[in-house]
Amino acid sequence: MNAPPADLRVSQLTKTFSTAVDPLQILRGVDLSLDRGSAVAVTGPSGSGKSTLLYILGTLEQPTSGQVQILGEDPFSLPSNQLADYRNQSVGFIFQDHHLLPQCTVLENVLLPTLPGSGTTPEQIQHARELLDRVGLSGRIEHRPAQISGGERQRVAVCRAMLNRQQLLLAAAATGNRARNWQPGFPVNSCFRTVCAWSRKSDFQSFVSPQSIVLLADQPGRSAGCRRRRARHCGSPHRGRLGPGEP
């Protein structure tokens, strides 16, 4: 009997950028298969294409060639307006910078993903407050970004990415580094470690959907919190399906 298709399936993905000299190939023949409940770190040196891969999975970049399927759907086949709705509802992206709106409060920044819909519900406001409390920011909800520290801003960005319990939670490299550089035992360090092994933490399933796929881009040797890692070197990945027994 054939195994069911993976919830996230990437086939022969490539990404090439035009330059003034020669085409610059960042991704070359990437194959990746993951199921819901996976927490995986994509590791490699700076410039190896980790962030580019996450940008494509998050539909912020179009691939040059290849295919991406999420729960059996190719998001790049959607019209642009539907693709924007899909990205807002299905993808949580934690960028290398926090990208908070300076004129909005901490709570309003976490609630930004609700704006394109029919309005913010009381349930979404409560969920945002719970997320902020989980990362130690319940006393900062009325502050604006300029009134909190850089680490606190990044925690706000983490909460914003989790608000809609998205199918994909994608974290760029600087986020992973900063999460591990916070003080030992500080709530957001625990938060990110729990994201990487959330299936074992029933209390966190109310914050990150148990149906989510979590990918963290990071430097080699710095992703011990994730249950599995995927190495990338010089734009050429180790290819093949990641099985439950792989490191």
PDB file of C-alpha atoms in Angstrom:
ATOM      1  CA  MET A   1       0.000   0.000   0.000  1.00  0.00           C
ATOM      2  CA  ASN A   2       1.323   3.422  -0.954  1.00  0.00           C
ATOM      3  CA  ALA A   3       1.984   5.865   1.887  1.00  0.00           C
ATOM      4  CA  PRO A   4      -0.306   8.926   1.961  1.00  0.00           C
ATOM      5  CA  PRO A   5       1.227  12.110   0.541  1.00  0.00           C
ATOM      6  CA  ALA A   6       3.036  14.369   2.997  1.00  0.00           C
ATOM      7  CA  ASP A   7       1.226  17.436   4.318  1.00  0.00           C
ATOM      8  CA  LEU A   8       4.091  19.621   3.070  1.00  0.00           C
ATOM      9  CA  ARG A   9       5.737  18.413  -0.114  1.00  0.00           C
ATOM     10  CA  VAL A  10       8.487  20.237  -2.005  1.00  0.00           C
ATOM     11  CA  SER A  11       9.684  18.749  -5.299  1.00  0.00           C
ATOM     12  CA  GLN A  12      12.761  19.787  -7.289  1.00  0.00           C
ATOM     13  CA  LEU A  13      12.547  23.364  -6.063  1.00  0.00           C
ATOM     14  CA  THR A  14      14.950  25.885  -7.574  1.00  0.00           C
ATOM     15  CA  LYS A  15      15.449  29.613  -7.129  1.00  0.00           C
ATOM     16  CA  THR A  16      17.699  31.728  -9.348  1.00  0.00           C
ATOM     17  CA  PHE A  17      18.187  35.491  -9.176  1.00  0.00           C
ATOM     18  CA  SER A  18      19.343  37.628 -12.073  1.00  0.00           C
ATOM     19  CA  THR A  19      22.508  39.650 -11.520  1.00  0.00           C
ATOM     20  CA  ALA A  20      24.560  42.053 -13.612  1.00  0.00           C
ATOM     21  CA  VAL A  21      27.090  39.296 -14.270  1.00  0.00           C
ATOM     22  CA  ASP A  22      25.663  35.767 -14.194  1.00  0.00           C
ATOM     23  CA  PRO A  23      22.460  34.190 -12.853  1.00  0.00           C
ATOM     24  CA  LEU A  24      22.819  33.401  -9.156  1.00  0.00           C
ATOM     25  CA  GLN A  25      21.331  30.039  -8.229  1.00  0.00           C
ATOM     26  CA  ILE A  26      20.370  29.961  -4.542  1.00  0.00           C
ATOM     27  CA  LEU A  27      18.295  26.768  -4.396  1.00  0.00           C
ATOM     28  CA  ARG A  28      19.020  23.745  -6.532  1.00  0.00           C
ATOM     29  CA  GLY A  29      16.722  20.717  -6.676  1.00  0.00           C
ATOM     30  CA  VAL A  30      15.313  20.872  -3.141  1.00  0.00           C
ATOM     31  CA  ASP A  31      13.095  17.931  -2.134  1.00  0.00           C
ATOM     32  CA  LEU A  32      11.342  18.010   1.228  1.00  0.00           C
ATOM     33  CA  SER A  33       8.416  16.131   2.759  1.00  0.00           C
ATOM     34  CA  LEU A  34       6.969  16.863   6.197  1.00  0.00           C
ATOM     35  CA  ASP A  35       3.791  15.972   8.040  1.00  0.00           C
ATOM     36  CA  ARG A  36       1.768  18.042  10.483  1.00  0.00           C
ATOM     37  CA  GLY A  37       3.294  17.920  13.921  1.00  0.00           C
ATOM     38  CA  SER A  38       6.846  18.176  12.565  1.00  0.00           C
ATOM     39  CA  ALA A  39       9.377  20.608  14.041  1.00  0.00           C
ATOM     40  CA  VAL A  40      12.464  20.845  11.839  1.00  0.00           C
ATOM     41  CA  ALA A  41      15.541  23.077  11.699  1.00  0.00           C
ATOM     42  CA  VAL A  42      17.035  23.882   8.281  1.00  0.00           C
ATOM     43  CA  THR A  43      20.700  24.504   9.025  1.00  0.00           C
ATOM     44  CA  GLY A  44      23.591  25.818   6.980  1.00  0.00           C
ATOM     45  CA  PRO A  45      26.081  28.682   6.762  1.00  0.00           C
ATOM     46  CA  SER A  46      25.026  32.204   5.896  1.00  0.00           C
ATOM     47  CA  GLY A  47      24.136  32.485   2.204  1.00  0.00           C
ATOM     48  CA  SER A  48      23.253  28.822   1.723  1.00  0.00           C
ATOM     49  CA  GLY A  49      19.595  29.594   0.944  1.00  0.00           C
ATOM     50  CA  LYS A  50      17.846  28.876   4.258  1.00  0.00           C
ATOM     51  CA  SER A  51      15.848  32.103   4.357  1.00  0.00           C
ATOM     52  CA  THR A  52      15.079  31.905   0.636  1.00  0.00           C
ATOM     53  CA  LEU A  53      13.582  28.446   1.163  1.00  0.00           C
ATOM     54  CA  LEU A  54      11.414  29.748   4.009  1.00  0.00           C
ATOM     55  CA  TYR A  55      10.330  32.757   1.948  1.00  0.00           C
ATOM     56  CA  ILE A  56       9.153  30.429  -0.812  1.00  0.00           C
ATOM     57  CA  LEU A  57       7.349  28.095   1.601  1.00  0.00           C
ATOM     58  CA  GLY A  58       5.692  31.180   3.070  1.00  0.00           C
ATOM     59  CA  THR A  59       4.692  32.317  -0.466  1.00  0.00           C
ATOM     60  CA  LEU A  60       6.639  35.579  -0.162  1.00  0.00           C
ATOM     61  CA  GLU A  61       8.880  34.512  -3.062  1.00  0.00           C
ATOM     62  CA  GLN A  62       7.960  32.637  -6.241  1.00  0.00           C
ATOM     63  CA  PRO A  63      10.174  29.637  -7.037  1.00  0.00           C
ATOM     64  CA  THR A  64      11.993  29.615 -10.355  1.00  0.00           C
ATOM     65  CA  SER A  65      10.880  26.034 -10.893  1.00  0.00           C
ATOM     66  CA  GLY A  66       9.637  23.054  -8.935  1.00  0.00           C
ATOM     67  CA  GLN A  67       6.497  22.494  -6.914  1.00  0.00           C
ATOM     68  CA  VAL A  68       5.240  23.282  -3.422  1.00  0.00           C
ATOM     69  CA  GLN A  69       2.128  21.566  -2.060  1.00  0.00           C
ATOM     70  CA  ILE A  70       0.638  22.243   1.366  1.00  0.00           C
ATOM     71  CA  LEU A  71      -2.194  19.917   2.389  1.00  0.00           C
ATOM     72  CA  GLY A  72      -2.572  18.932  -1.243  1.00  0.00           C
ATOM     73  CA  GLU A  73      -2.831  22.528  -2.502  1.00  0.00           C
ATOM     74  CA  ASP A  74      -0.366  24.458  -4.621  1.00  0.00           C
ATOM     75  CA  PRO A  75      -0.585  27.979  -3.163  1.00  0.00           C
ATOM     76  CA  PHE A  76       1.206  29.481  -6.164  1.00  0.00           C
ATOM     77  CA  SER A  77      -1.710  28.457  -8.385  1.00  0.00           C
ATOM     78  CA  LEU A  78      -4.012  30.862  -6.508  1.00  0.00           C
ATOM     79  CA  PRO A  79      -4.866  34.333  -7.854  1.00  0.00           C
ATOM     80  CA  SER A  80      -2.929  37.106  -6.105  1.00  0.00           C
ATOM     81  CA  ASN A  81      -5.821  38.221  -3.878  1.00  0.00           C
ATOM     82  CA  GLN A  82      -6.535  34.640  -2.772  1.00  0.00           C
ATOM     83  CA  LEU A  83      -2.826  34.026  -2.233  1.00  0.00           C
ATOM     84  CA  ALA A  84      -2.680  36.998   0.155  1.00  0.00           C
ATOM     85  CA  ASP A  85      -5.641  35.599   2.118  1.00  0.00           C
ATOM     86  CA  TYR A  86      -4.033  32.157   2.168  1.00  0.00           C
ATOM     87  CA  ARG A  87      -0.750  33.563   3.477  1.00  0.00           C
ATOM     88  CA  ASN A  88      -2.494  35.522   6.223  1.00  0.00           C
ATOM     89  CA  GLN A  89      -4.531  32.552   7.432  1.00  0.00           C
ATOM     90  CA  SER A  90      -2.081  29.695   6.886  1.00  0.00           C
ATOM     91  CA  VAL A  91       1.462  31.014   7.398  1.00  0.00           C
ATOM     92  CA  GLY A  92       3.065  32.504  10.493  1.00  0.00           C
ATOM     93  CA  PHE A  93       6.380  34.130   9.606  1.00  0.00           C
ATOM     94  CA  ILE A  94       8.894  35.313  12.222  1.00  0.00           C
ATOM     95  CA  PHE A  95      11.328  37.500  10.298  1.00  0.00           C
ATOM     96  CA  GLN A  96      14.958  38.293  11.104  1.00  0.00           C
ATOM     97  CA  ASP A  97      13.653  41.663  12.260  1.00  0.00           C
ATOM     98  CA  HIS A  98      10.411  42.129  14.189  1.00  0.00           C
ATOM     99  CA  HIS A  99       8.670  44.482  11.694  1.00  0.00           C
ATOM    100  CA  LEU A 100       6.293  45.892  14.318  1.00  0.00           C
ATOM    101  CA  LEU A 101       4.209  48.947  13.473  1.00  0.00           C
ATOM    102  CA  PRO A 102       5.556  51.800  15.641  1.00  0.00           C
ATOM    103  CA  GLN A 103       2.193  53.552  15.975  1.00  0.00           C
ATOM    104  CA  CYS A 104       0.437  50.427  17.336  1.00  0.00           C
ATOM    105  CA  THR A 105       0.509  49.000  20.828  1.00  0.00           C
ATOM    106  CA  VAL A 106       1.956  45.582  21.617  1.00  0.00           C
ATOM    107  CA  LEU A 107      -1.540  44.050  21.664  1.00  0.00           C
ATOM    108  CA  GLU A 108      -2.524  45.767  18.414  1.00  0.00           C
ATOM    109  CA  ASN A 109       0.632  44.469  16.711  1.00  0.00           C
ATOM    110  CA  VAL A 110      -0.184  40.893  17.709  1.00  0.00           C
ATOM    111  CA  LEU A 111      -3.716  41.361  16.347  1.00  0.00           C
ATOM    112  CA  LEU A 112      -2.567  42.672  12.938  1.00  0.00           C
ATOM    113  CA  PRO A 113      -3.310  39.356  11.141  1.00  0.00           C
ATOM    114  CA  THR A 114      -7.007  39.853  11.965  1.00  0.00           C
ATOM    115  CA  LEU A 115      -7.314  43.135  10.041  1.00  0.00           C
ATOM    116  CA  PRO A 116      -7.854  41.711   6.521  1.00  0.00           C
ATOM    117  CA  GLY A 117     -10.838  39.672   7.748  1.00  0.00           C
ATOM    118  CA  SER A 118     -14.274  40.708   8.923  1.00  0.00           C
ATOM    119  CA  GLY A 119     -12.997  42.228  12.156  1.00  0.00           C
ATOM    120  CA  THR A 120     -11.275  41.254  15.367  1.00  0.00           C
ATOM    121  CA  THR A 121     -13.320  38.947  17.580  1.00  0.00           C
ATOM    122  CA  PRO A 122     -13.262  38.806  21.397  1.00  0.00           C
ATOM    123  CA  GLU A 123     -11.815  35.280  21.104  1.00  0.00           C
ATOM    124  CA  GLN A 124      -8.870  36.567  19.044  1.00  0.00           C
ATOM    125  CA  ILE A 125      -8.212  39.343  21.547  1.00  0.00           C
ATOM    126  CA  GLN A 126      -8.231  36.822  24.381  1.00  0.00           C
ATOM    127  CA  HIS A 127      -5.896  34.517  22.462  1.00  0.00           C
ATOM    128  CA  ALA A 128      -3.495  37.420  21.820  1.00  0.00           C
ATOM    129  CA  ARG A 129      -3.492  38.264  25.521  1.00  0.00           C
ATOM    130  CA  GLU A 130      -2.781  34.618  26.407  1.00  0.00           C
ATOM    131  CA  LEU A 131       0.136  34.496  23.990  1.00  0.00           C
ATOM    132  CA  LEU A 132       1.634  37.682  25.404  1.00  0.00           C
ATOM    133  CA  ASP A 133       1.223  36.357  28.929  1.00  0.00           C
ATOM    134  CA  ARG A 134       2.953  33.116  27.890  1.00  0.00           C
ATOM    135  CA  VAL A 135       6.067  35.059  26.860  1.00  0.00           C
ATOM    136  CA  GLY A 136       6.072  37.375  29.867  1.00  0.00           C
ATOM    137  CA  LEU A 137       4.593  40.498  28.237  1.00  0.00           C
ATOM    138  CA  SER A 138       1.200  40.777  29.923  1.00  0.00           C
ATOM    139  CA  GLY A 139       2.385  44.004  31.535  1.00  0.00           C
ATOM    140  CA  ARG A 140       3.421  45.543  28.204  1.00  0.00           C
ATOM    141  CA  ILE A 141       0.251  45.228  26.113  1.00  0.00           C
ATOM    142  CA  GLU A 142      -0.433  48.984  25.994  1.00  0.00           C
ATOM    143  CA  HIS A 143       3.199  49.914  25.292  1.00  0.00           C
ATOM    144  CA  ARG A 144       4.401  50.830  21.825  1.00  0.00           C
ATOM    145  CA  PRO A 145       7.489  49.236  20.215  1.00  0.00           C
ATOM    146  CA  ALA A 146       9.738  52.215  21.066  1.00  0.00           C
ATOM    147  CA  GLN A 147       8.893  51.704  24.742  1.00  0.00           C
ATOM    148  CA  ILE A 148      10.054  48.072  24.965  1.00  0.00           C
ATOM    149  CA  SER A 149      13.395  46.334  24.440  1.00  0.00           C
ATOM    150  CA  GLY A 150      14.596  44.625  21.278  1.00  0.00           C
ATOM    151  CA  GLY A 151      14.104  41.199  22.800  1.00  0.00           C
ATOM    152  CA  GLU A 152      10.568  42.100  23.858  1.00  0.00           C
ATOM    153  CA  ARG A 153       9.791  43.271  20.317  1.00  0.00           C
ATOM    154  CA  GLN A 154      10.916  39.923  18.956  1.00  0.00           C
ATOM    155  CA  ARG A 155       8.646  38.160  21.429  1.00  0.00           C
ATOM    156  CA  VAL A 156       5.743  40.257  20.186  1.00  0.00           C
ATOM    157  CA  ALA A 157       6.598  39.120  16.641  1.00  0.00           C
ATOM    158  CA  VAL A 158       6.565  35.476  17.795  1.00  0.00           C
ATOM    159  CA  CYS A 159       3.090  35.951  19.275  1.00  0.00           C
ATOM    160  CA  ARG A 160       1.840  37.653  16.105  1.00  0.00           C
ATOM    161  CA  ALA A 161       3.018  34.694  14.017  1.00  0.00           C
ATOM    162  CA  MET A 162       1.119  32.261  16.256  1.00  0.00           C
ATOM    163  CA  LEU A 163      -2.149  34.163  16.459  1.00  0.00           C
ATOM    164  CA  ASN A 164      -4.096  32.311  13.757  1.00  0.00           C
ATOM    165  CA  ARG A 165      -2.732  28.836  14.662  1.00  0.00           C
ATOM    166  CA  GLN A 166      -1.298  28.640  11.162  1.00  0.00           C
ATOM    167  CA  GLN A 167      -0.492  25.492   9.194  1.00  0.00           C
ATOM    168  CA  LEU A 168       3.106  26.690   8.785  1.00  0.00           C
ATOM    169  CA  LEU A 169       5.228  28.485  11.367  1.00  0.00           C
ATOM    170  CA  LEU A 170       8.457  29.728   9.751  1.00  0.00           C
ATOM    171  CA  ALA A 171      11.268  31.373  11.728  1.00  0.00           C
ATOM    172  CA  ALA A 172      14.296  33.028  10.141  1.00  0.00           C
ATOM    173  CA  ALA A 173      17.829  32.497  11.432  1.00  0.00           C
ATOM    174  CA  ALA A 174      18.252  35.587  13.597  1.00  0.00           C
ATOM    175  CA  THR A 175      15.091  34.676  15.506  1.00  0.00           C
ATOM    176  CA  GLY A 176      16.471  31.320  16.505  1.00  0.00           C
ATOM    177  CA  ASN A 177      19.750  32.837  17.642  1.00  0.00           C
ATOM    178  CA  ARG A 178      18.052  35.526  19.687  1.00  0.00           C
ATOM    179  CA  ALA A 179      15.681  33.055  21.312  1.00  0.00           C
ATOM    180  CA  ARG A 180      18.609  31.073  22.653  1.00  0.00           C
ATOM    181  CA  ASN A 181      20.465  34.199  23.747  1.00  0.00           C
ATOM    182  CA  TRP A 182      17.763  35.294  26.167  1.00  0.00           C
ATOM    183  CA  GLN A 183      18.319  34.616  29.838  1.00  0.00           C
ATOM    184  CA  PRO A 184      18.132  30.923  30.832  1.00  0.00           C
ATOM    185  CA  GLY A 185      14.648  30.005  31.924  1.00  0.00           C
ATOM    186  CA  PHE A 186      13.093  33.177  30.518  1.00  0.00           C
ATOM    187  CA  PRO A 187       9.586  32.476  29.164  1.00  0.00           C
ATOM    188  CA  VAL A 188      10.327  33.062  25.466  1.00  0.00           C
ATOM    189  CA  ASN A 189      13.313  30.691  25.532  1.00  0.00           C
ATOM    190  CA  SER A 190      10.932  28.084  26.919  1.00  0.00           C
ATOM    191  CA  CYS A 191       8.380  29.226  24.332  1.00  0.00           C
ATOM    192  CA  PHE A 192      10.708  28.570  21.392  1.00  0.00           C
ATOM    193  CA  ARG A 193      11.999  25.296  22.757  1.00  0.00           C
ATOM    194  CA  THR A 194       8.400  24.236  23.213  1.00  0.00           C
ATOM    195  CA  VAL A 195       7.636  25.208  19.609  1.00  0.00           C
ATOM    196  CA  CYS A 196      10.389  22.831  18.501  1.00  0.00           C
ATOM    197  CA  ALA A 197       9.071  19.956  20.612  1.00  0.00           C
ATOM    198  CA  TRP A 198       5.477  21.103  21.076  1.00  0.00           C
ATOM    199  CA  SER A 199       3.891  17.715  20.426  1.00  0.00           C
ATOM    200  CA  ARG A 200       5.181  16.645  23.845  1.00  0.00           C
ATOM    201  CA  LYS A 201       3.804  19.747  25.607  1.00  0.00           C
ATOM    202  CA  SER A 202       0.036  19.546  25.813  1.00  0.00           C
ATOM    203  CA  ASP A 203      -0.204  22.932  27.553  1.00  0.00           C
ATOM    204  CA  PHE A 204       1.284  24.650  24.482  1.00  0.00           C
ATOM    205  CA  GLN A 205      -1.099  23.078  21.971  1.00  0.00           C
ATOM    206  CA  SER A 206      -3.590  25.843  22.719  1.00  0.00           C
ATOM    207  CA  PHE A 207      -1.032  28.349  21.409  1.00  0.00           C
ATOM    208  CA  VAL A 208       0.491  26.517  18.439  1.00  0.00           C
ATOM    209  CA  SER A 209      -1.931  24.331  16.527  1.00  0.00           C
ATOM    210  CA  PRO A 210      -1.128  20.607  16.890  1.00  0.00           C
ATOM    211  CA  GLN A 211      -1.660  20.483  13.123  1.00  0.00           C
ATOM    212  CA  SER A 212       1.149  22.965  12.428  1.00  0.00           C
ATOM    213  CA  ILE A 213       4.472  22.363  10.695  1.00  0.00           C
ATOM    214  CA  VAL A 214       7.328  24.324  12.285  1.00  0.00           C
ATOM    215  CA  LEU A 215      10.512  25.173  10.344  1.00  0.00           C
ATOM    216  CA  LEU A 216      13.382  27.103  11.872  1.00  0.00           C
ATOM    217  CA  ALA A 217      16.326  28.374   9.797  1.00  0.00           C
ATOM    218  CA  ASP A 218      19.488  28.459  11.857  1.00  0.00           C
ATOM    219  CA  GLN A 219      23.265  28.218  11.879  1.00  0.00           C
ATOM    220  CA  PRO A 220      24.889  24.768  12.088  1.00  0.00           C
ATOM    221  CA  GLY A 221      25.081  23.341  15.583  1.00  0.00           C
ATOM    222  CA  ARG A 222      22.607  25.819  17.091  1.00  0.00           C
ATOM    223  CA  SER A 223      19.306  23.992  16.686  1.00  0.00           C
ATOM    224  CA  ALA A 224      19.497  21.352  19.387  1.00  0.00           C
ATOM    225  CA  GLY A 225      15.992  22.263  20.572  1.00  0.00           C
ATOM    226  CA  CYS A 226      14.415  20.864  17.406  1.00  0.00           C
ATOM    227  CA  ARG A 227      13.603  17.205  17.153  1.00  0.00           C
ATOM    228  CA  ARG A 228      14.966  16.995  13.597  1.00  0.00           C
ATOM    229  CA  ARG A 229      17.445  18.944  11.529  1.00  0.00           C
ATOM    230  CA  ARG A 230      17.991  19.235   7.803  1.00  0.00           C
ATOM    231  CA  ALA A 231      21.418  20.238   6.556  1.00  0.00           C
ATOM    232  CA  ARG A 232      22.021  22.487   3.570  1.00  0.00           C
ATOM    233  CA  HIS A 233      25.416  23.270   2.118  1.00  0.00           C
ATOM    234  CA  CYS A 234      26.208  25.566  -0.833  1.00  0.00           C
ATOM    235  CA  GLY A 235      22.668  25.457  -2.196  1.00  0.00           C
ATOM    236  CA  SER A 236      22.595  21.693  -2.566  1.00  0.00           C
ATOM    237  CA  PRO A 237      20.487  19.889   0.038  1.00  0.00           C
ATOM    238  CA  HIS A 238      20.662  16.360   1.326  1.00  0.00           C
ATOM    239  CA  ARG A 239      17.581  15.079  -0.475  1.00  0.00           C
ATOM    240  CA  GLY A 240      14.857  12.646   0.481  1.00  0.00           C
ATOM    241  CA  ARG A 241      11.881  12.355   2.799  1.00  0.00           C
ATOM    242  CA  LEU A 242      12.529  13.114   6.466  1.00  0.00           C
ATOM    243  CA  GLY A 243      11.266  10.154   8.444  1.00  0.00           C
ATOM    244  CA  PRO A 244      10.353  10.095  12.150  1.00  0.00           C
ATOM    245  CA  GLY A 245      13.584   8.312  13.036  1.00  0.00           C
ATOM    246  CA  GLU A 246      15.928  10.826  11.453  1.00  0.00           C
ATOM    247  CA  PRO A 247      18.028  13.177  13.624  1.00  0.00           C
TER     248      PRO A 247
END
